[in-house]
Tab-separated table of C-alpha atoms and ligand atoms in Angstrom:
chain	number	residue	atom	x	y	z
A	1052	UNK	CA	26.524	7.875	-6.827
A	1053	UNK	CA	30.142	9.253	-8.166
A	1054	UNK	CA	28.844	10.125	-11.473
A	1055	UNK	CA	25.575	11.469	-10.062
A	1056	UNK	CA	27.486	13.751	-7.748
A	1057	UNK	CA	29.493	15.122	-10.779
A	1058	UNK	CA	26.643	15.767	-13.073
A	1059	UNK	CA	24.124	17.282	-10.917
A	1060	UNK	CA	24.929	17.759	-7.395
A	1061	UNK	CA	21.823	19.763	-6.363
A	1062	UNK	CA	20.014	16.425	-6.816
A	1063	UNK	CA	22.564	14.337	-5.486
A	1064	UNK	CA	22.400	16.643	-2.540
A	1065	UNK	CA	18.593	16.249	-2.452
A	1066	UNK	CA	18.908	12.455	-2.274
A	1067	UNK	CA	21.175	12.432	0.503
A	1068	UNK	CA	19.025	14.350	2.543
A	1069	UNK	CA	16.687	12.290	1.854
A	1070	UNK	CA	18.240	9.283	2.669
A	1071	UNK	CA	19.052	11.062	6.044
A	1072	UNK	CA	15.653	11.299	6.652
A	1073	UNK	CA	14.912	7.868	5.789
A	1074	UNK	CA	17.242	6.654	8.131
A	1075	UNK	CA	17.161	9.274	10.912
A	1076	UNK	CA	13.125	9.614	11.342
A	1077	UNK	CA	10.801	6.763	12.580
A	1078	UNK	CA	8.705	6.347	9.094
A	1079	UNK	CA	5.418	5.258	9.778
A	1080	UNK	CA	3.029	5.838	7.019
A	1081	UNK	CA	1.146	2.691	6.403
A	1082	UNK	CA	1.440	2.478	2.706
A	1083	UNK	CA	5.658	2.777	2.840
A	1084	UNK	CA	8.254	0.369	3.251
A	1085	UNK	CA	12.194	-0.014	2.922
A	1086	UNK	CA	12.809	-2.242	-0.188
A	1087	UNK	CA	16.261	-4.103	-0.095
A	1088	UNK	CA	19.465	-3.089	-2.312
A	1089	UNK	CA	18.750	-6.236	-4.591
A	1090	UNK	CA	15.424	-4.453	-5.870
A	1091	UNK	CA	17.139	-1.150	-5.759
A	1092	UNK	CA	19.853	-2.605	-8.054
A	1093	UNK	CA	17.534	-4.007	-10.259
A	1094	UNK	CA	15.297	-1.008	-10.687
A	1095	UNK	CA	18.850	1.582	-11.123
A	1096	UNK	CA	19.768	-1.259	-13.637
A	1097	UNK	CA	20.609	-0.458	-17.608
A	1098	UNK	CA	17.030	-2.212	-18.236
A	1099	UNK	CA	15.454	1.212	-18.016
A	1100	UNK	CA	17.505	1.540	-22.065
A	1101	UNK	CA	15.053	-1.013	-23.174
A	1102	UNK	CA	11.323	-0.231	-25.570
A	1103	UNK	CA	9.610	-3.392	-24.714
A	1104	UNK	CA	6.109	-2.429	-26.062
A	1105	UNK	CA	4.310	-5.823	-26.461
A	1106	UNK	CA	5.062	-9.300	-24.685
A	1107	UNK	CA	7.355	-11.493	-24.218
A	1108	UNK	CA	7.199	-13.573	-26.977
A	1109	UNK	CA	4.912	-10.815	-28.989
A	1110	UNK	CA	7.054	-7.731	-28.949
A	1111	UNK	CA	6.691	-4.291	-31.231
A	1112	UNK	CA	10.611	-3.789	-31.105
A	1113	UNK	CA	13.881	-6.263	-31.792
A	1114	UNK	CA	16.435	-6.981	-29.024
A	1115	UNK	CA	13.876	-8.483	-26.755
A	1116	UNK	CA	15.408	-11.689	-25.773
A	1117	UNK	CA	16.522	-10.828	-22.239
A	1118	UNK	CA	13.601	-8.664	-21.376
A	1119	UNK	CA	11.416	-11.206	-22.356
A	1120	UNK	CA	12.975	-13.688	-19.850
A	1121	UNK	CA	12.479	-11.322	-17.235
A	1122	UNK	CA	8.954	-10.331	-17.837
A	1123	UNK	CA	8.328	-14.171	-17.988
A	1124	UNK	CA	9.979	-14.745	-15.000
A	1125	UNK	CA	7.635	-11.926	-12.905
A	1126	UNK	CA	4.419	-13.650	-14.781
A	1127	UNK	CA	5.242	-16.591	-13.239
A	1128	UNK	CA	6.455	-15.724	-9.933
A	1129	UNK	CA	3.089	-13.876	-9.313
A	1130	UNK	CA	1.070	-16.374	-10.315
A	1131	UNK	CA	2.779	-18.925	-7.700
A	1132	UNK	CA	2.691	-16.554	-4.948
A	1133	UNK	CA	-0.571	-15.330	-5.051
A	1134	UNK	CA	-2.203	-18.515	-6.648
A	1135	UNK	CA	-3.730	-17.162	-9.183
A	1136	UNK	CA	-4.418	-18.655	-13.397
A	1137	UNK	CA	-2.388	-14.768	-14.636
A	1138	UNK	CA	-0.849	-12.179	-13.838
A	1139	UNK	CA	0.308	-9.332	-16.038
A	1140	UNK	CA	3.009	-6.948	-14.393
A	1141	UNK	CA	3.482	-4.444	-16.409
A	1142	UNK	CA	1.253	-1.765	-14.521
A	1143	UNK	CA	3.450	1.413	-13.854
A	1144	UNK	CA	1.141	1.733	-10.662
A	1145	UNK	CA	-1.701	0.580	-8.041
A	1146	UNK	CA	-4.196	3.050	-9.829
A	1147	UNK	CA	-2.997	1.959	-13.336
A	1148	UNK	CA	-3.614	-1.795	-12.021
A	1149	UNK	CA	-6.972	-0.706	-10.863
A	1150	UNK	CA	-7.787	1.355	-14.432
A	1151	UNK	CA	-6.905	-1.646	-16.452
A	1152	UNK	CA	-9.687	-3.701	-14.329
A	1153	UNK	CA	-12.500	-1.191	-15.151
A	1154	UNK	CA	-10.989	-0.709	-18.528
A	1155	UNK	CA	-11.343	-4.351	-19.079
A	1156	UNK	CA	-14.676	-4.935	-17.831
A	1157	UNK	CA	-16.467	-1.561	-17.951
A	1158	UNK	CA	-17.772	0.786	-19.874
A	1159	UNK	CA	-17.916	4.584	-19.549
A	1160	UNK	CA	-21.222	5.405	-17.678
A	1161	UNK	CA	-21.197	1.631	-15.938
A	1162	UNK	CA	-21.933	1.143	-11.969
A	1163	UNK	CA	-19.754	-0.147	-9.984
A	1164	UNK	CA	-19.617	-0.610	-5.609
A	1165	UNK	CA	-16.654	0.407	-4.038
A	1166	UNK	CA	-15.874	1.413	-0.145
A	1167	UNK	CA	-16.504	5.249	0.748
A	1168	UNK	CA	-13.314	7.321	0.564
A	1169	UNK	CA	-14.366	8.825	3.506
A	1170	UNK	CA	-14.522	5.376	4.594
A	1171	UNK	CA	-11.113	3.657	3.782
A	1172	UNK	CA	-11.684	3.811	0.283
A	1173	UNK	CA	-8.809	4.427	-2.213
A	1174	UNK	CA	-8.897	7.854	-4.545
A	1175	UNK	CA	-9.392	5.394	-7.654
A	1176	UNK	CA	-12.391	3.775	-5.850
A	1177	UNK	CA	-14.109	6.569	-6.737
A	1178	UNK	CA	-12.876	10.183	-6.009
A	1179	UNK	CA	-14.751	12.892	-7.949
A	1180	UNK	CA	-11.370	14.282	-9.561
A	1181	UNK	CA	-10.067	10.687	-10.633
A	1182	UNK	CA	-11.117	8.985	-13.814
A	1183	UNK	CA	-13.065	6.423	-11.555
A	1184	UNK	CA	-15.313	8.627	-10.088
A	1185	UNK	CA	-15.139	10.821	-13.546
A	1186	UNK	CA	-15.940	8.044	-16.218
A	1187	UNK	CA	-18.636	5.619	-13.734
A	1188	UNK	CA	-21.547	5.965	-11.452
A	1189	UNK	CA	-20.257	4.978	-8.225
A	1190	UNK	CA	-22.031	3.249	-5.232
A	1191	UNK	CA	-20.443	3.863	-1.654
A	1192	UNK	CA	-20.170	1.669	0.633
A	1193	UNK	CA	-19.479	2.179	4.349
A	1194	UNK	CA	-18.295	0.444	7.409
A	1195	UNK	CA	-20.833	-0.455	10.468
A	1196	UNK	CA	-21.378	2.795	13.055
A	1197	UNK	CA	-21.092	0.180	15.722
A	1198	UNK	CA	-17.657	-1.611	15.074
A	1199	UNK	CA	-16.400	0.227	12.534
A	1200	UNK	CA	-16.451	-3.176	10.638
A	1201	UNK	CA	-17.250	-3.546	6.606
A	1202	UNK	CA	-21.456	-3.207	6.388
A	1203	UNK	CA	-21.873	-6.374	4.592
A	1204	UNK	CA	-25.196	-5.750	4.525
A	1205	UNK	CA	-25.401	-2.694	3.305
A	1206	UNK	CA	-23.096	-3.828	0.267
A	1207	UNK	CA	-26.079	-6.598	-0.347
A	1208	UNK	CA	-28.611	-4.278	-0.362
A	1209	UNK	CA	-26.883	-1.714	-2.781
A	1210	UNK	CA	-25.503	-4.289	-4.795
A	1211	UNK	CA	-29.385	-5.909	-5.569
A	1212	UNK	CA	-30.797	-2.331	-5.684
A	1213	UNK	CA	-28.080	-0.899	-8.197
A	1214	UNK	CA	-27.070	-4.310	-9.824
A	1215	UNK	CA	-23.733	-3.133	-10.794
A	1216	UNK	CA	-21.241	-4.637	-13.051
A	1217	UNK	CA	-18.479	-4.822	-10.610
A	1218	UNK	CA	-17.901	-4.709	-7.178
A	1219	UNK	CA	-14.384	-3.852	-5.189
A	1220	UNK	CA	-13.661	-5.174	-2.195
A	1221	UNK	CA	-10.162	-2.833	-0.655
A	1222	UNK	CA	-9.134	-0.309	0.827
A	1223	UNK	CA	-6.333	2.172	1.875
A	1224	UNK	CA	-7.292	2.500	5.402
A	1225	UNK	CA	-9.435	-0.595	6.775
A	1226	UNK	CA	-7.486	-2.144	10.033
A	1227	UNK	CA	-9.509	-5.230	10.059
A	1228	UNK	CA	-9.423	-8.798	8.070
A	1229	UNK	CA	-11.667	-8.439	4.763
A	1230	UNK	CA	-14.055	-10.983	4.185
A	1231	UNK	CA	-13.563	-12.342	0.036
A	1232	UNK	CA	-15.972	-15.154	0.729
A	1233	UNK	CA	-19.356	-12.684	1.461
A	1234	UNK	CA	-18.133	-10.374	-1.529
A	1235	UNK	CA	-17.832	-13.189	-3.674
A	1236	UNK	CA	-21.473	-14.444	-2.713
A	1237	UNK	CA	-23.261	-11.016	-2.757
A	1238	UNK	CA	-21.461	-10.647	-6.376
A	1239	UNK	CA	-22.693	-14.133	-8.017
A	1240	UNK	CA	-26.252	-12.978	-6.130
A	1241	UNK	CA	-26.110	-9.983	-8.329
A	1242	UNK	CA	-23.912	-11.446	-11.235
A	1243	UNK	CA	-21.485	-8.813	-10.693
A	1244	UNK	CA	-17.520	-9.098	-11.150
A	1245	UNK	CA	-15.880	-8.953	-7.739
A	1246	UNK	CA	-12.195	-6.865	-8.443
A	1247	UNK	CA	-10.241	-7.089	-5.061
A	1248	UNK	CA	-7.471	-4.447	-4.650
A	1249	UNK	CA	-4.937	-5.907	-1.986
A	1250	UNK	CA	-2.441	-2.864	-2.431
A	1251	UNK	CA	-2.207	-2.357	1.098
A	1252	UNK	CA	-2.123	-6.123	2.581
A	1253	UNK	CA	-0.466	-8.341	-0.151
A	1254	UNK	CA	2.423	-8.560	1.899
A	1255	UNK	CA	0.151	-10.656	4.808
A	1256	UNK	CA	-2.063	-12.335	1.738
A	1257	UNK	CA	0.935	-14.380	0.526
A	1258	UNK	CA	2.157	-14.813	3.825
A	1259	UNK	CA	-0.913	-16.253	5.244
A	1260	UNK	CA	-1.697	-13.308	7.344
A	1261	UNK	CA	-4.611	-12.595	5.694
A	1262	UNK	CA	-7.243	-14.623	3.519
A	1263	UNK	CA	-6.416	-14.573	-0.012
A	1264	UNK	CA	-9.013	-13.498	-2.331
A	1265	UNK	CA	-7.392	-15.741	-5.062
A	1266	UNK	CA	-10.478	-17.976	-5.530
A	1267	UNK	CA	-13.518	-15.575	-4.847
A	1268	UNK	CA	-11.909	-12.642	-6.531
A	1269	UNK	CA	-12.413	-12.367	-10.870
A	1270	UNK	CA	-9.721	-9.643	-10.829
A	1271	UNK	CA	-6.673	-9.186	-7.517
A	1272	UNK	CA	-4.820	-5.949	-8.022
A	1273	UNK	CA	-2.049	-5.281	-5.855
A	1274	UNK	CA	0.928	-2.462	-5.468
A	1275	UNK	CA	4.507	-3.814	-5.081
A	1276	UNK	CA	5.592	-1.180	-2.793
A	1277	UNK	CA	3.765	-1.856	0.089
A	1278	UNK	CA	3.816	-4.420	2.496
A	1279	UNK	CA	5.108	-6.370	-0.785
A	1280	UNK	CA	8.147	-4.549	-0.118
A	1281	UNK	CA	9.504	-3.928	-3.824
A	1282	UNK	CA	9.841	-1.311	-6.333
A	1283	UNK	CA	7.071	1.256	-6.952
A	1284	UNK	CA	4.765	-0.343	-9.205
A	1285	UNK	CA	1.721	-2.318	-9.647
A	1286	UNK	CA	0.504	-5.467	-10.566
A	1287	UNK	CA	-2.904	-7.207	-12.064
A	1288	UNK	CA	-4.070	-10.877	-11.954
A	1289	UNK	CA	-7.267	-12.750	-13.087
A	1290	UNK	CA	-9.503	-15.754	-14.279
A	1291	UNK	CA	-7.672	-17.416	-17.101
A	1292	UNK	CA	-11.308	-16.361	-18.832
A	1293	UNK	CA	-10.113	-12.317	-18.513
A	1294	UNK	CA	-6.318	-13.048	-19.390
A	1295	UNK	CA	-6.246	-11.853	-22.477
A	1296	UNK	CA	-8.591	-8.793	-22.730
A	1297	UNK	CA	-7.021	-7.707	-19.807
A	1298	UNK	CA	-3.434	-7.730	-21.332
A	1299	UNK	CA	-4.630	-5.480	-24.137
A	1300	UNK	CA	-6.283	-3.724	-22.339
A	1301	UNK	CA	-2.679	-2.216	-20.940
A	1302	UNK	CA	-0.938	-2.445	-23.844
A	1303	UNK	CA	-1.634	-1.202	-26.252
A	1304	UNK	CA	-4.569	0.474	-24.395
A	1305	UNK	CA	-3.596	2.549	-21.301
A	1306	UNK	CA	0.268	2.452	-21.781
A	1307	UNK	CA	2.827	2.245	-24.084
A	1308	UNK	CA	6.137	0.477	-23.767
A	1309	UNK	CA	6.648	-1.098	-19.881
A	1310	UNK	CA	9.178	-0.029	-17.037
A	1311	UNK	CA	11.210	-3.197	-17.567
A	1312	UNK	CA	14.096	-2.410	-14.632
A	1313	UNK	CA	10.783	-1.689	-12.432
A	1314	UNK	CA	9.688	-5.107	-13.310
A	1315	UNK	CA	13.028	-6.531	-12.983
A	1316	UNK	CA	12.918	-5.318	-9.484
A	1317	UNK	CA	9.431	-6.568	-9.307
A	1318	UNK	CA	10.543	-10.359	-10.163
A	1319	UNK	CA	13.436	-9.763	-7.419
A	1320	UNK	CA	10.604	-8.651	-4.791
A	1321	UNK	CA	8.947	-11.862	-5.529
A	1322	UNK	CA	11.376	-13.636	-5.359
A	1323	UNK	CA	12.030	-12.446	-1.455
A	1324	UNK	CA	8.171	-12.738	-0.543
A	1325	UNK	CA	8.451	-16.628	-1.005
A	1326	UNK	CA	10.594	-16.611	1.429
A	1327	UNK	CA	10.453	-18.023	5.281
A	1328	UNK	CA	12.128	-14.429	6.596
A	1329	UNK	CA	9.662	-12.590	4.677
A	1330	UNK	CA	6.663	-14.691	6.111
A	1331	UNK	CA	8.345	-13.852	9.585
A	1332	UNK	CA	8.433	-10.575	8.791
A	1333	UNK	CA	4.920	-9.940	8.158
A	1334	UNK	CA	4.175	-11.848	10.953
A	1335	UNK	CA	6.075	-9.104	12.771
A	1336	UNK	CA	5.040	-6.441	11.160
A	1337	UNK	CA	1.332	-7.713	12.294
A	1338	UNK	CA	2.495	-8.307	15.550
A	1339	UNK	CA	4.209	-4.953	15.808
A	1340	UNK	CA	0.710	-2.524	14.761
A	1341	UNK	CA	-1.338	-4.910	17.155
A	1342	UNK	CA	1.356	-3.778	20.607
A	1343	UNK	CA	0.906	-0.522	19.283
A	1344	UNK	CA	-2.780	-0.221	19.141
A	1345	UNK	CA	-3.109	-1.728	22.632
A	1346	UNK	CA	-0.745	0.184	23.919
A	1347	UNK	CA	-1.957	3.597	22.677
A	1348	UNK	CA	-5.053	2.104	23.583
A	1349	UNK	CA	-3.448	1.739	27.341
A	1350	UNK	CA	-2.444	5.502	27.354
A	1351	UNK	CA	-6.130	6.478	26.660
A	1352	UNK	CA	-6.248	6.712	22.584
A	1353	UNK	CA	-9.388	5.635	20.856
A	1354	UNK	CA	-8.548	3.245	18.274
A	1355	UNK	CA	-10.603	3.200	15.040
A	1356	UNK	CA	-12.354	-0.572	15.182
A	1357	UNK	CA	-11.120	-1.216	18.250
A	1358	UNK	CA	-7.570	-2.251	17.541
A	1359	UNK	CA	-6.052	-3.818	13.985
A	1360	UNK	CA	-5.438	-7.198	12.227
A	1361	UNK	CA	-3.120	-6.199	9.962
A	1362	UNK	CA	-0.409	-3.822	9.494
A	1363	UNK	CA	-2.262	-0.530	10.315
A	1364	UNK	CA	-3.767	1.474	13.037
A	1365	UNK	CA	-6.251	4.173	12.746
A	1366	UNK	CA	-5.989	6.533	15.727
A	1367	UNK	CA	-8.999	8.594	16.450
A	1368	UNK	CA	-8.544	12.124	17.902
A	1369	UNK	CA	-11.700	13.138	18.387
A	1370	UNK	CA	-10.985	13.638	22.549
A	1371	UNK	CA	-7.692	14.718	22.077
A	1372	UNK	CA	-7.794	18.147	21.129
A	1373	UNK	CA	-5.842	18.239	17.913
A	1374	UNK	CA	-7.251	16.917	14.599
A	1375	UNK	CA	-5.223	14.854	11.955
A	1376	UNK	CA	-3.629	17.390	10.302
A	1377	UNK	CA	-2.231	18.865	13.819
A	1378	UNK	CA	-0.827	15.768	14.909
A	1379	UNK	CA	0.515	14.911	11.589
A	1380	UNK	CA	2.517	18.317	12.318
A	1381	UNK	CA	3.218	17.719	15.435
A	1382	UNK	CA	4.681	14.035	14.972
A	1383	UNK	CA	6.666	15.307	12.397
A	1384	UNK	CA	8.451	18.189	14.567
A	1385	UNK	CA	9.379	15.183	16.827
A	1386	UNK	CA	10.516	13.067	14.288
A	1387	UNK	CA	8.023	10.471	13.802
A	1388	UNK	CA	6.341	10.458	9.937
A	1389	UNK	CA	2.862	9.901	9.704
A	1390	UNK	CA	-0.513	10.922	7.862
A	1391	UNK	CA	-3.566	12.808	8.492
A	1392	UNK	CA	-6.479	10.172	8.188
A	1393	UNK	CA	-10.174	10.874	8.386
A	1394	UNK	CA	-11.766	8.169	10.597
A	1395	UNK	CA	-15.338	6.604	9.939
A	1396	UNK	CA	-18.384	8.882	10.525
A	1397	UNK	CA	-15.786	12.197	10.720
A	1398	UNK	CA	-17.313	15.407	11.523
A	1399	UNK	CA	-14.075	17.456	9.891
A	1400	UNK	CA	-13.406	17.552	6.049
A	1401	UNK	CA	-10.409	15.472	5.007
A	1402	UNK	CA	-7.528	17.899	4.723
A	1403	UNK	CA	-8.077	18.076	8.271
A	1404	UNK	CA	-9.274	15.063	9.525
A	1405	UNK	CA	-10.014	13.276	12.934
A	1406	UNK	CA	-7.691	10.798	12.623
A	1407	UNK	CA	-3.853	9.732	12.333
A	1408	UNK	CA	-3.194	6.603	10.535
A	1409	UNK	CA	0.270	4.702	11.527
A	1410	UNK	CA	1.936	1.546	9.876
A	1411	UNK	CA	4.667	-1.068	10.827
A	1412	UNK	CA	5.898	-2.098	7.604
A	1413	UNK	CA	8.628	0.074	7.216
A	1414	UNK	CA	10.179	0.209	10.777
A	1415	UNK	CA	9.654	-3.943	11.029
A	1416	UNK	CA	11.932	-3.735	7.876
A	1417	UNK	CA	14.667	-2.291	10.066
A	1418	UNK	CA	13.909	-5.107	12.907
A	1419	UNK	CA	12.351	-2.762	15.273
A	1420	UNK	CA	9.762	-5.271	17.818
A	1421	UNK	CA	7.505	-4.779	20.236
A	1422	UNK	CA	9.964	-3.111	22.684
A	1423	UNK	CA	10.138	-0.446	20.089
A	1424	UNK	CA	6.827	-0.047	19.363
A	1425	UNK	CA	5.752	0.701	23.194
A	1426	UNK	CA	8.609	3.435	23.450
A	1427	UNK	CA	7.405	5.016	20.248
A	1428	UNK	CA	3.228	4.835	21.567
A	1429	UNK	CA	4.896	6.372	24.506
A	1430	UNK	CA	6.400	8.954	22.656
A	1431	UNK	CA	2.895	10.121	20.495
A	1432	UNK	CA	1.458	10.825	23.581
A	1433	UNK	CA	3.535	12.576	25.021
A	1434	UNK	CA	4.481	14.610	22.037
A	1435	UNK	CA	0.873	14.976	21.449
A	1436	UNK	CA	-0.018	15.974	24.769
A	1437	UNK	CA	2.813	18.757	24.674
A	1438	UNK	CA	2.778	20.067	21.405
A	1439	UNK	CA	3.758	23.618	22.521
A	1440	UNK	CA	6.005	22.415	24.874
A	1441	UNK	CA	9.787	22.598	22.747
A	1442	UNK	CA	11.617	20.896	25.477
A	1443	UNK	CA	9.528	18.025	25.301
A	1444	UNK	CA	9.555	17.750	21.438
A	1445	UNK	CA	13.673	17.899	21.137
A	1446	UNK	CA	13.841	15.429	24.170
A	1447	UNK	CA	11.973	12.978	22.244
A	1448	UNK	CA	13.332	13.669	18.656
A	1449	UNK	CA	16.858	13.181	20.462
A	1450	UNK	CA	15.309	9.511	21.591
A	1451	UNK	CA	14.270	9.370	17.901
A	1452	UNK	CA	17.716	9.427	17.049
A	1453	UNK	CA	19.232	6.953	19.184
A	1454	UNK	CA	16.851	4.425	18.278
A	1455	UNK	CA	17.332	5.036	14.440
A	1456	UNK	CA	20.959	4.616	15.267
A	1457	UNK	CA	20.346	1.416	17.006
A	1458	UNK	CA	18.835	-0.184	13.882
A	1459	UNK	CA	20.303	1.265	10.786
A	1460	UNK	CA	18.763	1.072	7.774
A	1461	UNK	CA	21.118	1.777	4.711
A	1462	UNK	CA	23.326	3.684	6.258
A	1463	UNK	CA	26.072	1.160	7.279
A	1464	UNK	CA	26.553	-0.234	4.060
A	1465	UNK	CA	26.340	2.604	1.965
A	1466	UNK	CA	26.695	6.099	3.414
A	1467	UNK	CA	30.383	4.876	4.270
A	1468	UNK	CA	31.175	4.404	0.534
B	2267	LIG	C1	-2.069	2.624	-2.590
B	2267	LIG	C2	-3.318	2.092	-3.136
B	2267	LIG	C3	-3.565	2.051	-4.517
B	2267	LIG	C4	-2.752	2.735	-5.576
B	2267	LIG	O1	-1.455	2.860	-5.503
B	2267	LIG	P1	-0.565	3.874	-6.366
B	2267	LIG	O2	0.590	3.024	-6.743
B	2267	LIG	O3	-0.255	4.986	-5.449
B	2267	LIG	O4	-1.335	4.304	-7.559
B	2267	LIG	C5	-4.723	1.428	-4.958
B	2267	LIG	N1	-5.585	0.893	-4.096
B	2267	LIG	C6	-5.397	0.937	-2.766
B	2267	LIG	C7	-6.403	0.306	-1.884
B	2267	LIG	C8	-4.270	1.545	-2.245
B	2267	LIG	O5	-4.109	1.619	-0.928
């Protein structure tokens, strides 16, 4: 960071703060994780020089011949990992990775199913302001009132009554296992394509946490900054039969020339999910949001579903006397980082919310375990239940600290420096 320092040190300053925060707060936001200093010295790598427009192989610029390896060597290791016929990995993002899907198979005007943002539905599943819910007729579908459990029904009925082109099966904020094999069925019912996005839980899929939509799925779309634990970025696979519209569909028709130290640090990512310590990890990380739900459970918090299968937990506040956007505040004054949620069925509009959603990802990265986790459920009810109370708040942020200190994150290898 010497020459950083030097050349601009109001944003060197920034990013030291930040990295205090990082590694002083308990961050809990579901879709963030700590990615290791092999991705980060990919991604900071003299690959970001590099016009790459094309691939490998089929380039629009000379001096190719490393990049190309590396792209090649991402290709492949997705399409071991997550068993699929291709994978292209040049998408700058999850959304981007979704676009090229709809880009590839739809056309502006077309219908397509996806899960109700208000739901657990991702902004480009549909959101009014977003080119998904901008360029397509979109068909919501919703989880069960009873069990807060996908309405498979419901997405058979709409999908013979609207017979749309595609359906998506994902979501941002779903706690429970998603079932490919029904989607798949209700979409060769209604000849539809079946797109599953897996931003959230490709971590678990490759692990074997959660089923892999590999076979039922005609397109998987996944971020690599989530429970996948790499750089910030996106990645698309699919049926050999879509391989190649798909590819130009992204270049040259939504970007131009790729992030190639982003998919550097993408190939290095992959290269640590095929790992045994990664596998453990998400087994931990599941393990971790599951003593957490029953524990906040135990201290009298409505959990969304009923608890979580995967690395999420979707707190309902309905009884509590503070909506999302409260306790959001709230945890944050204390030192724990999470994010306003609206819950199934909410009565309040979502930049309020009912509901707090909290991860595991990121604090399993630092080795934190169930001990942990029932200290920190103990500490969002406590903090919750005296907000106004300052003594309370700085007893538990000083707790926050401690425990931070007890499992570092960077900070031992490179603060020192
Ligand atoms: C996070 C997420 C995305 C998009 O990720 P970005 O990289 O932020 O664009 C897409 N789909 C789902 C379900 C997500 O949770």
């Amino acid at each position: 960071m010497n020459s950083l320092q030097k050349t601009d040190p109001e944003v060197f300053e920034i990013i030291r703060d930040e990295e205090g925060r990082q590694e002083y707060r308990l961050e809990m936001i579901a879709s963030e994780n700590f990615t290791s200093p092999a991705v980060m010295e990919a991604q900071g790598s003299i690959l970001t020089n590099k016009y790459a427009e094309g691939y490998p192989g089929r380039r629009y610029y000379g001096g190719c011949y490393n990049v190309d390896k590396i792209e090649e060597i991402a290709q492949k290791r997705a399409v071991e990992l997550f068993g699929v016929e291709h994978a292209n990995v040049q998408p700058h993002s999850g959304t981007q990775a979704n676009m090229a899907v709809y880009f590839t198979v739809m056309e502006p005007g077309a219908t397509y199913l996806g899960m109700d943002l208000a739901h657990g539905g991702h902004l480009s599943m549909g959101h009014p302001k977003n080119f998904s819910g901008r360029l397509y007729r979109v068909i919501p579908y919703s989880v069960r009132i009873e069990d807060h459990l996908i309405d498979y029904d419901m997405v058979r009925d709409l999908a013979k009554k609207h017979r749309p082109r595609m359906i998506i099966a994902g979501a941002s904020a779903y706690p429970r296992i998603i079932d490919y094999s029904i989607f798949g069925q209700i979409a060769r019912e209604v000849d539809a394509i079946l797109m599953a996005d897996i931003a959230h839980i490709a971590g678990l899929v490759v692990s074997g946490l959660h089923p892999s939509p590999a076979h039922d799925a005609d397109f998987v779309t996944t971020t690599t900054h989530k429970t996948m634990r790499g750089p910030r970025g996106g990645i698309v696979m699919c049926k050999k039969k879509w391989a190649s519209a798909l590819d130009s569909c992204i270049f040259p028709g939504m970007q131009g020339g790729p992030l190639m130290h982003v998919i550097a640090a993408k190939a290095v990512a992959l290269k640590e999910a095929a790992t045994r310590e990664f596998t453990e990890y998400q087994t931990n990380v599941v393990k971790n949001a599951k003593t957490l739900a029953d524990e906040l459970m135990n201290l009298g918090f409505k959990i969304v579903s009923g608890g979580t299968d995967n690395h999420l937990v979707l707190v309902d506040l309905t009884d509590k006397g503070v909506n999302g956007a409260q306790a959001q505040e709230i945890l944050e004054s204390a030192g724990i980082t999470v994010n306003k949620n609206a819950i199934p069925f909410d009565p309040l509009p979502p930049g309020k919310a009912s509901g707090i959603r909290i991860g595991t990802p990121a604090l399993t990265t630092r080795k934190m375990g169930t001990k942990e986790m029932k200290l920190i459920a103990s500490w969002i009810s406590e903090a919750l239940q005296n907000k106004s109370d300052e003594a309370v708040i700085r007893r538990i942020s000083g707790g926050i600290r401690e425990l931070c200190e007890a499992f570092p994150l960077y900070h031992d290898k490179k603060n020192e420096v």
